[in-house]
Every structure is written in structure tokens, then in C-alpha cells.
Short mmCIF file of N, CA and C in Angstrom, two decimals:
data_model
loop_
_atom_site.label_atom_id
_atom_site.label_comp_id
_atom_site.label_asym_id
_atom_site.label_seq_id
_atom_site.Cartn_x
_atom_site.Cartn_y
_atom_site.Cartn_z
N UNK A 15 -23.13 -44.05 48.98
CA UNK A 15 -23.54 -45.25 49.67
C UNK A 15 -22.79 -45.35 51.00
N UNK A 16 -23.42 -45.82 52.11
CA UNK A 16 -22.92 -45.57 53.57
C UNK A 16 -22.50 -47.17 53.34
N UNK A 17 -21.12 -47.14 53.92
CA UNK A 17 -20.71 -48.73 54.49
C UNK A 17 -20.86 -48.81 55.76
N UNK A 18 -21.42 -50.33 55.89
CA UNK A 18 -22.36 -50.88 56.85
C UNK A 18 -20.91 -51.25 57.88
N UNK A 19 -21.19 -50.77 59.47
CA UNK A 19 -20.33 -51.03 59.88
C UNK A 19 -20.15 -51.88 60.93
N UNK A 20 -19.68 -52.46 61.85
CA UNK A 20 -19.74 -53.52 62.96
C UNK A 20 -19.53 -52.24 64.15
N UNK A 21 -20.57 -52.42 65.22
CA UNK A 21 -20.22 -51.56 66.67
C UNK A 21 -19.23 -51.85 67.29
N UNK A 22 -18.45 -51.51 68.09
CA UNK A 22 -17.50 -51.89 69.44
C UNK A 22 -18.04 -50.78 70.12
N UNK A 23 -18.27 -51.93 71.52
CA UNK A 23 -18.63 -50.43 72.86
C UNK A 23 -17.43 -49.84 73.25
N UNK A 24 -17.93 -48.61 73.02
CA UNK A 24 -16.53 -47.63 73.69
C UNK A 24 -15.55 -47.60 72.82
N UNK A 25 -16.00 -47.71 71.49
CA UNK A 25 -14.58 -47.52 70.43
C UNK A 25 -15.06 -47.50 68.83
N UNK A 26 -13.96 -47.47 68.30
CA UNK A 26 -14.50 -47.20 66.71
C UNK A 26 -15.19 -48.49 66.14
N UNK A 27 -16.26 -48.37 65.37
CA UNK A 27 -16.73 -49.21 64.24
C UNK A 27 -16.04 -49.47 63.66
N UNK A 28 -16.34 -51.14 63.39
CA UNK A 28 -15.51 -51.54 62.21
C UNK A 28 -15.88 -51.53 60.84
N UNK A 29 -15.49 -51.52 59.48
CA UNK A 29 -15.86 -51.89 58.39
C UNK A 29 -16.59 -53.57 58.22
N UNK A 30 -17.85 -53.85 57.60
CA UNK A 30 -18.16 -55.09 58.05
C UNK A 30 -17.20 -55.84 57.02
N UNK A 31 -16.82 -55.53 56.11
CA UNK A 31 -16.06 -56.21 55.30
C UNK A 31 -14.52 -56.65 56.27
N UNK A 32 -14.37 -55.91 57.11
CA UNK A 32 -12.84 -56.19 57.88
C UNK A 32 -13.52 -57.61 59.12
N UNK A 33 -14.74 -57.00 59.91
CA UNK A 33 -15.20 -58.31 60.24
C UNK A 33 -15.35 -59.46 60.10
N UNK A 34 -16.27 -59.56 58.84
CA UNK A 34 -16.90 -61.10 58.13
C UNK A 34 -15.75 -61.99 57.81
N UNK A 35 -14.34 -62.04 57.66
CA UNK A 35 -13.70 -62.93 58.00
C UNK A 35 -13.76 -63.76 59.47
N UNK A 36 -13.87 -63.24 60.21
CA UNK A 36 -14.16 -64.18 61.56
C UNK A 36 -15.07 -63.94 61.92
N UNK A 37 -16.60 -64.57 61.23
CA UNK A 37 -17.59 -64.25 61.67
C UNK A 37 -17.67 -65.81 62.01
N UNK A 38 -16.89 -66.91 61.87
CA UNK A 38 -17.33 -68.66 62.55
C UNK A 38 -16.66 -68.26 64.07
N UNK A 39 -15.67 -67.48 63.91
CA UNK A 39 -15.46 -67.17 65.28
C UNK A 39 -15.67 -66.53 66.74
N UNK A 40 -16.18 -65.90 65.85
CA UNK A 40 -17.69 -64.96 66.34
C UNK A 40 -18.74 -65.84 67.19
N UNK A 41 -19.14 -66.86 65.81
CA UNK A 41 -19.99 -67.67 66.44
C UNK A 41 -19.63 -68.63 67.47
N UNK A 42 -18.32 -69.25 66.96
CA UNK A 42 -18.45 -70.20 67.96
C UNK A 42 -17.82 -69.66 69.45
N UNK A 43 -17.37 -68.09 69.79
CA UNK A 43 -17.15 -67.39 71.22
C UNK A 43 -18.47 -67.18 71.35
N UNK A 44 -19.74 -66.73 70.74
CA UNK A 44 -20.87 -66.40 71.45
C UNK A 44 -21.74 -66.66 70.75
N UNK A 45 -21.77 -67.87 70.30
CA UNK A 45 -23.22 -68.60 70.22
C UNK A 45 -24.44 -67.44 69.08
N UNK A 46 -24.15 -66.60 68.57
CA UNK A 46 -24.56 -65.66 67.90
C UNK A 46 -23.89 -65.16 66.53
N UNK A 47 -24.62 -64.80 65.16
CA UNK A 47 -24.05 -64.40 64.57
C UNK A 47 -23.71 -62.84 64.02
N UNK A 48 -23.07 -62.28 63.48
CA UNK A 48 -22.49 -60.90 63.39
C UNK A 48 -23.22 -60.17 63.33
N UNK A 49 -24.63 -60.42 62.88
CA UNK A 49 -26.06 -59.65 62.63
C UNK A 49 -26.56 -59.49 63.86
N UNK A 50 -27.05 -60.47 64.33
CA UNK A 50 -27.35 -60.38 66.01
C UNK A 50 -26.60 -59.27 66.73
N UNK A 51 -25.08 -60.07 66.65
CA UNK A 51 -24.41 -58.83 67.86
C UNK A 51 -24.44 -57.35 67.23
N UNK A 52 -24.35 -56.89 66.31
CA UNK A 52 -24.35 -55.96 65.84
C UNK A 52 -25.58 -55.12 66.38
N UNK A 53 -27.29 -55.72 66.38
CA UNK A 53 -28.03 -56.01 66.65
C UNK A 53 -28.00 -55.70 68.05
N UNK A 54 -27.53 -55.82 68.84
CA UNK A 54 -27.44 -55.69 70.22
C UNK A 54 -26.49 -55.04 70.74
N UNK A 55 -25.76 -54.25 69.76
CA UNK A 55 -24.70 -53.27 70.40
C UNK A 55 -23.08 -53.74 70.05
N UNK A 56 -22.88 -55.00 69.73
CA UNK A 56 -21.38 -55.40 69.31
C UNK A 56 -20.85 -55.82 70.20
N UNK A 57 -19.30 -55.61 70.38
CA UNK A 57 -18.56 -56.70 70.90
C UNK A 57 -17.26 -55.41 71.97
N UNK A 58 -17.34 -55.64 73.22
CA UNK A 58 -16.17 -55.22 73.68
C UNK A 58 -14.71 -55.42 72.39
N UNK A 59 -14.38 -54.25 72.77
CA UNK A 59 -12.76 -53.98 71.86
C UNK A 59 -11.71 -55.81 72.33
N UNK A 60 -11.87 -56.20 73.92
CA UNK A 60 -11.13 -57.03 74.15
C UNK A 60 -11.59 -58.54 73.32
N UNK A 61 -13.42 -58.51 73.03
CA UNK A 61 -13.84 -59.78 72.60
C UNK A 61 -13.74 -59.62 71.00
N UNK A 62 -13.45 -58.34 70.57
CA UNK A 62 -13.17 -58.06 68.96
C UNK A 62 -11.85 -58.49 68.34
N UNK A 63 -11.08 -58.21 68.94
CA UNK A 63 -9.44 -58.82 68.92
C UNK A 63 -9.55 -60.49 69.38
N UNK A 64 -9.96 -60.80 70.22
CA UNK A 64 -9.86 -61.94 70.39
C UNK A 64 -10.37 -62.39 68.79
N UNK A 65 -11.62 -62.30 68.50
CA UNK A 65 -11.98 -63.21 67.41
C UNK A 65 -11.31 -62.42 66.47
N UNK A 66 -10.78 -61.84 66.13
CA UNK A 66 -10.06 -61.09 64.66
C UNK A 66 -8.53 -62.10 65.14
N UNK A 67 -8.18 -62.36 66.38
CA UNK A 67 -6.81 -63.47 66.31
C UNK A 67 -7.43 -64.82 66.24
N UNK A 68 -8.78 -64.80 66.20
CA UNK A 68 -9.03 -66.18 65.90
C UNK A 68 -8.90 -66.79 66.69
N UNK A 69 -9.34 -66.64 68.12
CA UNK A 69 -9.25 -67.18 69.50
C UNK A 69 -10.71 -67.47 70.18
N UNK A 70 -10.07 -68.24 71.23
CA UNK A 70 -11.51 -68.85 71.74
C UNK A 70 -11.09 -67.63 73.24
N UNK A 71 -12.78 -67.13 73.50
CA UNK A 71 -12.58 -66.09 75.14
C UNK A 71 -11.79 -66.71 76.04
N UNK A 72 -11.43 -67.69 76.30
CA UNK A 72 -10.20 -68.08 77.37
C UNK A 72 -8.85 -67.70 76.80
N UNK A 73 -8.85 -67.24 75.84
CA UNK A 73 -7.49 -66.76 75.42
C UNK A 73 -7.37 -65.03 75.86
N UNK A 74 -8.19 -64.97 76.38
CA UNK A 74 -8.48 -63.52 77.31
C UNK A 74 -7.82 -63.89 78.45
N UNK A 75 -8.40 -65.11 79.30
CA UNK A 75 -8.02 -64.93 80.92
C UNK A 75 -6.53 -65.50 81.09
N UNK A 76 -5.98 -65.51 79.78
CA UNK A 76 -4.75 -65.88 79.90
C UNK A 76 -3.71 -64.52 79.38
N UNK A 77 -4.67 -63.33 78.64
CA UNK A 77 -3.78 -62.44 78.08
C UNK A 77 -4.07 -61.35 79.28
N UNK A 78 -5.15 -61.44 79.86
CA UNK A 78 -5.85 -60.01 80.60
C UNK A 78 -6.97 -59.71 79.60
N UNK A 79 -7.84 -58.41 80.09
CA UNK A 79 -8.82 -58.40 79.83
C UNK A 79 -8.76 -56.81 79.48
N UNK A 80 -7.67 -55.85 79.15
CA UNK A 80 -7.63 -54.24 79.59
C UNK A 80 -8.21 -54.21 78.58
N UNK A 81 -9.51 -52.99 78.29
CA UNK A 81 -10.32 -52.89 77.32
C UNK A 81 -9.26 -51.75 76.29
N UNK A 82 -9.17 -50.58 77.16
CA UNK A 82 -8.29 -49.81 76.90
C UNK A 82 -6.92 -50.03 75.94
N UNK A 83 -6.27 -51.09 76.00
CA UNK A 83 -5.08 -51.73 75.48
C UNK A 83 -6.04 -52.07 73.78
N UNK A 84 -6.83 -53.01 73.85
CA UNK A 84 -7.47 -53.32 72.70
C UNK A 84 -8.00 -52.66 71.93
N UNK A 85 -8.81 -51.56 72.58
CA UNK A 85 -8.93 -50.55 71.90
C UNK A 85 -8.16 -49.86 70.75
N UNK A 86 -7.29 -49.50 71.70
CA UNK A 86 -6.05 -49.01 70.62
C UNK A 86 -5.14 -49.65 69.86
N UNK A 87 -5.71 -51.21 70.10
CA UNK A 87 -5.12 -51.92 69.22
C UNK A 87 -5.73 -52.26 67.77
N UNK A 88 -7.14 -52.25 68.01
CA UNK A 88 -8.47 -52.63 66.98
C UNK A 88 -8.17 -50.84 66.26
N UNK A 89 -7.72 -49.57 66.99
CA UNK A 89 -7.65 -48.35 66.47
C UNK A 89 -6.42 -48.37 65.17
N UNK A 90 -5.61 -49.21 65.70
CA UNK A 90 -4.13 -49.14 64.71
C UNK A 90 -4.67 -50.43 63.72
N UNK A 91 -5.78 -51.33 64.03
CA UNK A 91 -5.54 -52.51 62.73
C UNK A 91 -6.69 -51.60 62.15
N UNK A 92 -7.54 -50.75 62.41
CA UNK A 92 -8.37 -49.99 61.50
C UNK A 92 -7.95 -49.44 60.81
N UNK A 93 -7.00 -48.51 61.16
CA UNK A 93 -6.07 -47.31 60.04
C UNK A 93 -5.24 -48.13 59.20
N UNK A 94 -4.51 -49.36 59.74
CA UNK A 94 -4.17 -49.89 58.65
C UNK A 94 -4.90 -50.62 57.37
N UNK A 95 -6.04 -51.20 57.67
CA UNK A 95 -7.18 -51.70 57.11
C UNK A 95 -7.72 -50.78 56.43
N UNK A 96 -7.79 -49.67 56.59
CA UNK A 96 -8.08 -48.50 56.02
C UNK A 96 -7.18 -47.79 55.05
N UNK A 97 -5.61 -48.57 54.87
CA UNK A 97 -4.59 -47.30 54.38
C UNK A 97 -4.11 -46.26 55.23
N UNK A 98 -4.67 -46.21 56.28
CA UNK A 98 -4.28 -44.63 56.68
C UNK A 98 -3.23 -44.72 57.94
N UNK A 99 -2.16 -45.62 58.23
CA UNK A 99 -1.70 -45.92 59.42
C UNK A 99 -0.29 -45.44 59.04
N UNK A 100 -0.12 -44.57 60.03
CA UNK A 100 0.88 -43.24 60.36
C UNK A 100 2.17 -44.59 60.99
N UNK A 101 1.55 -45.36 61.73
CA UNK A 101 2.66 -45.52 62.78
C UNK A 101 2.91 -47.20 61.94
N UNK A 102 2.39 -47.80 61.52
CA UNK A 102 2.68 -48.92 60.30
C UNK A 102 3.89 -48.26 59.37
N UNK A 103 3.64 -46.79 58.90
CA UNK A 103 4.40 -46.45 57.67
C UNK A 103 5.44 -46.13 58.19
N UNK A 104 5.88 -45.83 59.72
CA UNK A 104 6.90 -45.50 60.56
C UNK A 104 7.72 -46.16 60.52
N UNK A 105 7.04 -47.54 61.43
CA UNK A 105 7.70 -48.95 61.31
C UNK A 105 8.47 -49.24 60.22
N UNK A 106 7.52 -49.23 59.20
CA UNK A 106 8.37 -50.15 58.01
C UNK A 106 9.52 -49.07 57.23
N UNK A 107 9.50 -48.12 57.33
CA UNK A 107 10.73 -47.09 57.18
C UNK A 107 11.79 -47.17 58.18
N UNK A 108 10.90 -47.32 59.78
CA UNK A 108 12.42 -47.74 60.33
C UNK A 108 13.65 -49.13 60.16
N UNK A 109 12.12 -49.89 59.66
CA UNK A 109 13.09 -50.99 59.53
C UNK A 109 13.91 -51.36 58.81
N UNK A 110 13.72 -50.74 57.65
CA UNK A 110 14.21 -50.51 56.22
C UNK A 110 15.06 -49.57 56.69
N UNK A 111 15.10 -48.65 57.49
CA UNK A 111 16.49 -47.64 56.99
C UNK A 111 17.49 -48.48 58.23
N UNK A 112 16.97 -49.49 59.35
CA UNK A 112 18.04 -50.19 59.60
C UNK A 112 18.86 -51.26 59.11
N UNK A 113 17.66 -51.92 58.33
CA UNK A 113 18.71 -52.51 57.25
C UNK A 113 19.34 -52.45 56.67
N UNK A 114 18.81 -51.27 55.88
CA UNK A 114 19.96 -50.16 54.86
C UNK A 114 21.57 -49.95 55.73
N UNK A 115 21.23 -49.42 56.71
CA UNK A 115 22.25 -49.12 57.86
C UNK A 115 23.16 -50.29 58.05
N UNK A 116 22.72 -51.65 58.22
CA UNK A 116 23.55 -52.49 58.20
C UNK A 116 24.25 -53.00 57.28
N UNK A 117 23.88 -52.68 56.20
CA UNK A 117 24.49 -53.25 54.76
C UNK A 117 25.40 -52.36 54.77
N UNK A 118 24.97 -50.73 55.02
CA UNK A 118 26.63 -50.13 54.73
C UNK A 118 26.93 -49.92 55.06
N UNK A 119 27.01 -50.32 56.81
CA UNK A 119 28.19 -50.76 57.62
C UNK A 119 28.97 -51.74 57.26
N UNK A 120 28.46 -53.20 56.92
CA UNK A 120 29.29 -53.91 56.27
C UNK A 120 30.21 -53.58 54.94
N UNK A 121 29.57 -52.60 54.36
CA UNK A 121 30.24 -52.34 53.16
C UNK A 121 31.23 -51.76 53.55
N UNK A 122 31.19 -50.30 54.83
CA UNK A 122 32.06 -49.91 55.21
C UNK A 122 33.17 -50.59 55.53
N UNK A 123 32.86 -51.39 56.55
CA UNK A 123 33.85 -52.27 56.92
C UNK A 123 34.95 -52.76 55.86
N UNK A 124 33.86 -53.59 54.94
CA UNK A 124 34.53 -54.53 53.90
C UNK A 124 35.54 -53.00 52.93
N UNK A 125 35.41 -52.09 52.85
CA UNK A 125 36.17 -51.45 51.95
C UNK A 125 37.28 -50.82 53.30
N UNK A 126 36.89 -50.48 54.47
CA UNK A 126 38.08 -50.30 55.10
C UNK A 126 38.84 -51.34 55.54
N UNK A 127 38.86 -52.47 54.89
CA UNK A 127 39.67 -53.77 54.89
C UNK A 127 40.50 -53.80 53.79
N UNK A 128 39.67 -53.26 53.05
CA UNK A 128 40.20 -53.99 51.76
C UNK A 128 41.18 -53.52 51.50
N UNK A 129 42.51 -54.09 51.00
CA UNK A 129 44.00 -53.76 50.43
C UNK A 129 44.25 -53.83 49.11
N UNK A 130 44.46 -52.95 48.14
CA UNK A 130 45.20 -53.08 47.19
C UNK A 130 46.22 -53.69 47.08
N UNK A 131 46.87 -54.17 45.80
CA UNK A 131 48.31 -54.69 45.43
C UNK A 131 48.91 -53.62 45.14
N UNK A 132 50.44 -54.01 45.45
CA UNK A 132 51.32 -53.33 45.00
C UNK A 132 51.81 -52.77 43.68
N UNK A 133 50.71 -53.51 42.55
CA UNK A 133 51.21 -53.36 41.50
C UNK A 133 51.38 -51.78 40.43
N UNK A 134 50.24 -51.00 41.05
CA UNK A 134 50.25 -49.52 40.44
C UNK A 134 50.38 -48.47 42.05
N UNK A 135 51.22 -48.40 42.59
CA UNK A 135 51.04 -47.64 43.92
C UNK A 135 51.16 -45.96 43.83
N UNK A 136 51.35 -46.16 42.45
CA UNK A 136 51.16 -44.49 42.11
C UNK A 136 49.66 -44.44 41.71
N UNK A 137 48.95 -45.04 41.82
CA UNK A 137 47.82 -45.04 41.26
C UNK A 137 46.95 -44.61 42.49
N UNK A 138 47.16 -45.31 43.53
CA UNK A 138 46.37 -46.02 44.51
C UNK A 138 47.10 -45.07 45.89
N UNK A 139 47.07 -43.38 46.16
CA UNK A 139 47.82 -43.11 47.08
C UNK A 139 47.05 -42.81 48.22
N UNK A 140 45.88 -42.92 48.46
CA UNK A 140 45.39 -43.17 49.82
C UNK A 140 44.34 -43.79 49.94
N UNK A 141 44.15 -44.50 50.94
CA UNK A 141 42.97 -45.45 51.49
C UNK A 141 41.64 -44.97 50.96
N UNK A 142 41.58 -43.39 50.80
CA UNK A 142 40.21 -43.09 50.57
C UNK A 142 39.85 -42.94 49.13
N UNK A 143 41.27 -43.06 48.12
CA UNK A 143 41.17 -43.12 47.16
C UNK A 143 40.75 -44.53 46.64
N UNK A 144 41.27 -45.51 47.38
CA UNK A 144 40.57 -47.24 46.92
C UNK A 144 39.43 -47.31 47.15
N UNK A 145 39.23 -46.68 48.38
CA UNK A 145 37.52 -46.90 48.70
C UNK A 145 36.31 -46.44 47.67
N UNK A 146 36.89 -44.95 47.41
CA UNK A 146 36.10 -44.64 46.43
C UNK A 146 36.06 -44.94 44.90
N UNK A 147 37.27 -45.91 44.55
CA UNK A 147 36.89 -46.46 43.33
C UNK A 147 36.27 -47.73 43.42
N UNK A 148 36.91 -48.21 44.88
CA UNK A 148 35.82 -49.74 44.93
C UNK A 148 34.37 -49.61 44.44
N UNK A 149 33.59 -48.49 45.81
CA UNK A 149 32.43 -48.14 45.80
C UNK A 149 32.05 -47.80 44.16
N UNK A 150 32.77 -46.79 43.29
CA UNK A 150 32.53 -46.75 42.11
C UNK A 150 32.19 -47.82 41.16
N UNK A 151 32.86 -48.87 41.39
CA UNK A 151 33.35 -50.27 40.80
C UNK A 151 31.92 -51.09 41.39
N UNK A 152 31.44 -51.37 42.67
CA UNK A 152 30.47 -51.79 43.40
C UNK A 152 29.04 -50.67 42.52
N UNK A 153 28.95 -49.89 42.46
CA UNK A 153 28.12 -49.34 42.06
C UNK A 153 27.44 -49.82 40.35
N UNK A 154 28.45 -49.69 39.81
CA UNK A 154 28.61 -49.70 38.09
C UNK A 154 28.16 -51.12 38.14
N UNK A 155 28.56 -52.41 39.27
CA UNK A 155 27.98 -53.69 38.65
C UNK A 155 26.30 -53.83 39.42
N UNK A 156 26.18 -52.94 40.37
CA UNK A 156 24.58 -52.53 40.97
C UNK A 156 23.83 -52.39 39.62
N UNK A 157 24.33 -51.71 39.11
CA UNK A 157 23.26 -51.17 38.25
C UNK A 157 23.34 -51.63 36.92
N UNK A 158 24.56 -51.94 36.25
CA UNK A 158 24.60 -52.33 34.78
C UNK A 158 24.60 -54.15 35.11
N UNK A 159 23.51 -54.66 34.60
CA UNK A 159 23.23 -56.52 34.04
C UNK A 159 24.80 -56.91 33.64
N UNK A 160 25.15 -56.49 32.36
CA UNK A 160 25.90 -57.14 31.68
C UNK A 160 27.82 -56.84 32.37
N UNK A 161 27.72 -55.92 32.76
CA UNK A 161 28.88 -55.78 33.81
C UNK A 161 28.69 -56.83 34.53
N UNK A 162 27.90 -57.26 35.65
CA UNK A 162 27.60 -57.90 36.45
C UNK A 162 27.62 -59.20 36.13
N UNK A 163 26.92 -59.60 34.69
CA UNK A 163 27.75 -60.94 34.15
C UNK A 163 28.85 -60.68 33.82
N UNK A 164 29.89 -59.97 33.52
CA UNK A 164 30.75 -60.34 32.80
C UNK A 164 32.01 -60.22 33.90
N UNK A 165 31.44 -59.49 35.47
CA UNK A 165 32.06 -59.86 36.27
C UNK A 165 31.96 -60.87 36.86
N UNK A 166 30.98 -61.70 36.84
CA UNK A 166 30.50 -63.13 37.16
C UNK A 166 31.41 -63.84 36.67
N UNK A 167 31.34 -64.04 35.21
CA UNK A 167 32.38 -65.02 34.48
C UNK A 167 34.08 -64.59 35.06
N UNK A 168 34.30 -63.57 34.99
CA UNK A 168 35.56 -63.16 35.50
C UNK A 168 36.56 -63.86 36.70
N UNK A 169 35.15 -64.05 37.72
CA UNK A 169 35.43 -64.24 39.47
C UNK A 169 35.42 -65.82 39.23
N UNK A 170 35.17 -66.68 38.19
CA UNK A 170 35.11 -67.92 38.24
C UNK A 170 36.16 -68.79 37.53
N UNK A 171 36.84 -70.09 37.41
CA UNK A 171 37.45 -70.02 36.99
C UNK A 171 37.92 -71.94 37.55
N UNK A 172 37.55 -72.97 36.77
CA UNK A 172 37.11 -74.01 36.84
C UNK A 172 35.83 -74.41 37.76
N UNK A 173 34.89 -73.27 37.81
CA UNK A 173 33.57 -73.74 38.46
C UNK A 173 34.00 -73.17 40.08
N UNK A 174 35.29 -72.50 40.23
CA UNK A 174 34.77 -72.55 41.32
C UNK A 174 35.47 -70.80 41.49
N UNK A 175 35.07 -70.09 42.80
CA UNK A 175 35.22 -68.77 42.87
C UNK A 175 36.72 -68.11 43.50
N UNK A 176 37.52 -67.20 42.54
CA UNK A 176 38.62 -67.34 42.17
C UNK A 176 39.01 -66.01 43.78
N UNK A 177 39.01 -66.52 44.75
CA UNK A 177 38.77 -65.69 46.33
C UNK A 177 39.82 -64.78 46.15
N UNK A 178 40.65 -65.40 45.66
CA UNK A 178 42.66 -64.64 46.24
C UNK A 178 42.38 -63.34 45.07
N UNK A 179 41.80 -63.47 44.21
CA UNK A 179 41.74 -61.84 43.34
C UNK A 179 40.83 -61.00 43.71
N UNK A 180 41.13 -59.65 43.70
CA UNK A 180 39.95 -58.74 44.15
C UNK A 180 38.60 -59.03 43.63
N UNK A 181 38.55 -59.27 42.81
CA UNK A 181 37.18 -59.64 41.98
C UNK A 181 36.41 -60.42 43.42
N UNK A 182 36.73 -61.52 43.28
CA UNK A 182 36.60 -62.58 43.83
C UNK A 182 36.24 -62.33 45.10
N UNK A 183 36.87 -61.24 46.14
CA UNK A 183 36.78 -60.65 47.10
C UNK A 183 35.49 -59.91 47.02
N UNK A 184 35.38 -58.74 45.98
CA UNK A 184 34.08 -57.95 45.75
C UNK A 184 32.87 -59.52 45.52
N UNK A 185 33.33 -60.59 44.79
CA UNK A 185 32.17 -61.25 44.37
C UNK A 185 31.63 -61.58 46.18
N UNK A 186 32.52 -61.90 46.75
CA UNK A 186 32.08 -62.67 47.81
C UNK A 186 30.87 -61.89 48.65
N UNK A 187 32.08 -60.49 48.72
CA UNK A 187 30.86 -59.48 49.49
C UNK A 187 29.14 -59.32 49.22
N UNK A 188 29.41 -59.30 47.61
CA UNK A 188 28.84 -58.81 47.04
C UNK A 188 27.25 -59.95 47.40
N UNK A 189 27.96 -61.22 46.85
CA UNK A 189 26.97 -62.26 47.37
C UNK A 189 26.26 -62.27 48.92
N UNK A 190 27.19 -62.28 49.80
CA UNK A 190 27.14 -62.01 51.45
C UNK A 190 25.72 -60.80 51.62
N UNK A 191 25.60 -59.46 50.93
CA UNK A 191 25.04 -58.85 50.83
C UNK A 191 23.46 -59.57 50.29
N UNK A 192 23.95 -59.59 49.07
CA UNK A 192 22.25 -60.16 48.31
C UNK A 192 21.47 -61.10 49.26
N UNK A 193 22.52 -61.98 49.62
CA UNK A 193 21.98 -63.65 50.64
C UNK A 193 21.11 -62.62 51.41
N UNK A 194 21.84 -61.57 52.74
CA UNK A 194 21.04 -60.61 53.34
C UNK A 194 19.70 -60.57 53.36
#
């Protein structure tokens, strides 16, 4: 079965199913409905975007009119409308691996801050050795529930959060992060 598609001069067809949402808008920029224009060749790429933002044509002589620009704009909401958008799946990976990026910078940070006590210093003989049991310690309540409560109850201590103990320190981060 062929799907029925909407024209644009000088550019790709649309799916009519991606259309018929703004087909009142359609009407009320040109007095015509989606059958008609279709009917007569369709809609410049610049008057297709306009009504897919749900705009009245003076929202043209205020943006410009480059057909060219719209084009390739109605080209990228097709592929996404379609599943198939290369530069959508880009985006949202970049943005995600900068977020990622910022969280463990902060983490970085927060563990190259962080100080042990004096109390086992044979335990604890270099900076990169705390870090990596923090992170170990940070990890184990990532993933295990009941750690994670039972470090909950731990960090508390008349209702309120017990800051001056490491716990308390990891809880804070830890929260600071999730809020994120």
C-alpha cells in the first residue's frame, strides 16, 4: 500500500499523517484545505513550517522567507518523523555524554577533596588509594537498593543529616548529583 503524501515545491513530500495535524492551520493561512493544496501542487517548504509551528504567514515577514533554510529544516523534521535522523541521534548523545561529563567532573572534584581521618593511616596511604575506595563505596550504593537504604538510615540521625561524618559527606554529594 503506497502512503498518501503531502507535495512541497522544490522539496521532499510529506507523510499525510505528519501533516493533518495542522490542517486548521493550513486553513486558516490559505483559505483552502489540505486536499485542495495538495491538489494544486502544495505548499512552499517556508509556508509548510510556518503551519507545522502553527503560525499565521506574517510570522514569515518577521522570520525571513529563505526557502532553502526550510527546506532543510522540513528535511531534518522528516527523518525524524520517520525514525531515521542521523543528526537528532547525534544531538542527544552529545548531550548526554556532556552531562555524563559533568557529573564526573564533580565527582572528580568531590573525591579530590575529600580527606580521610586520621584514624587508620596505615590503611589509607595515598590519595589515590581513598579515591578509589570512595568510588568503590559510591558504586556498591549505585547499584545495590538495600545498601543504599541502609546507608540512608546511617547518614541520619534525629531527622536530620549527620554532614561532619563521611557518610554524610558521600550522602550530600550523592543527593547534589540525583537533584542534577
Amino acid at each position: 500500500m503506497i502512503e498518501k503524501r503531502f507535495p512541497i515545491l522544490n522539496g521532499p513530500s510529506l507523510p499525510w499523517a505528519m501533516v493533518e495535524p495542522c490542517a486548521n492551520q493550513v486553513k486558516k493561512n490559505h483559505k483552502q484545505t489540505l486536499k485542495r493544496l495538495a491538489e494544486r501542487g502544495g505548499l512552499s517548504p517556508s509556508e509548510m513550517v510556518c503551519a507545522l509551528e502553527g503560525k499565521l504567514l506574517s510570522w514569515l515577514w518577521y522570520r525571513g522567507r529563505d526557502d532553502d533554510y526550510y527546506r532543510r529544516e522540513l528535511t531534518e523534521r522528516l527523518a525524524a518523523y520517520e525514525g531515521k535522523s542521523e543528526l537528532a541521534d547525534i544531538k542527544k548523545l552529545e548531550k548526554e555524554n556532556a552531562e555524563l561529563k559533568a557529573k564526573n567532573e564533580r565527582l572528580e572534584k568531590f573525591c579530590a577533596e575529600f580527606v580521610w581521618g586520621e584514624e587508620n593511616p596505615d590503611e589509607y596511604k595515598t590519595q589515590e588509594n581513598k579515591i578509589a575506595e570512595l568510588r568503590e563505596k559510591l558504586g556498591e550504593l549505585v547499584v545495590d537498593k538495600h545498601a543504599r537504604r541502609c546507608f540512608y538510615k546511617d547518614t541520619i540521625k534525629d531527622g536530620k543529616p549527620m554532614c561532619d561524618c563521611v557518610f554524610g559527606q558521600i550522602r550530600n554529594m550523592l543527593e547534589g548529583i540525583v537533584n542534577d
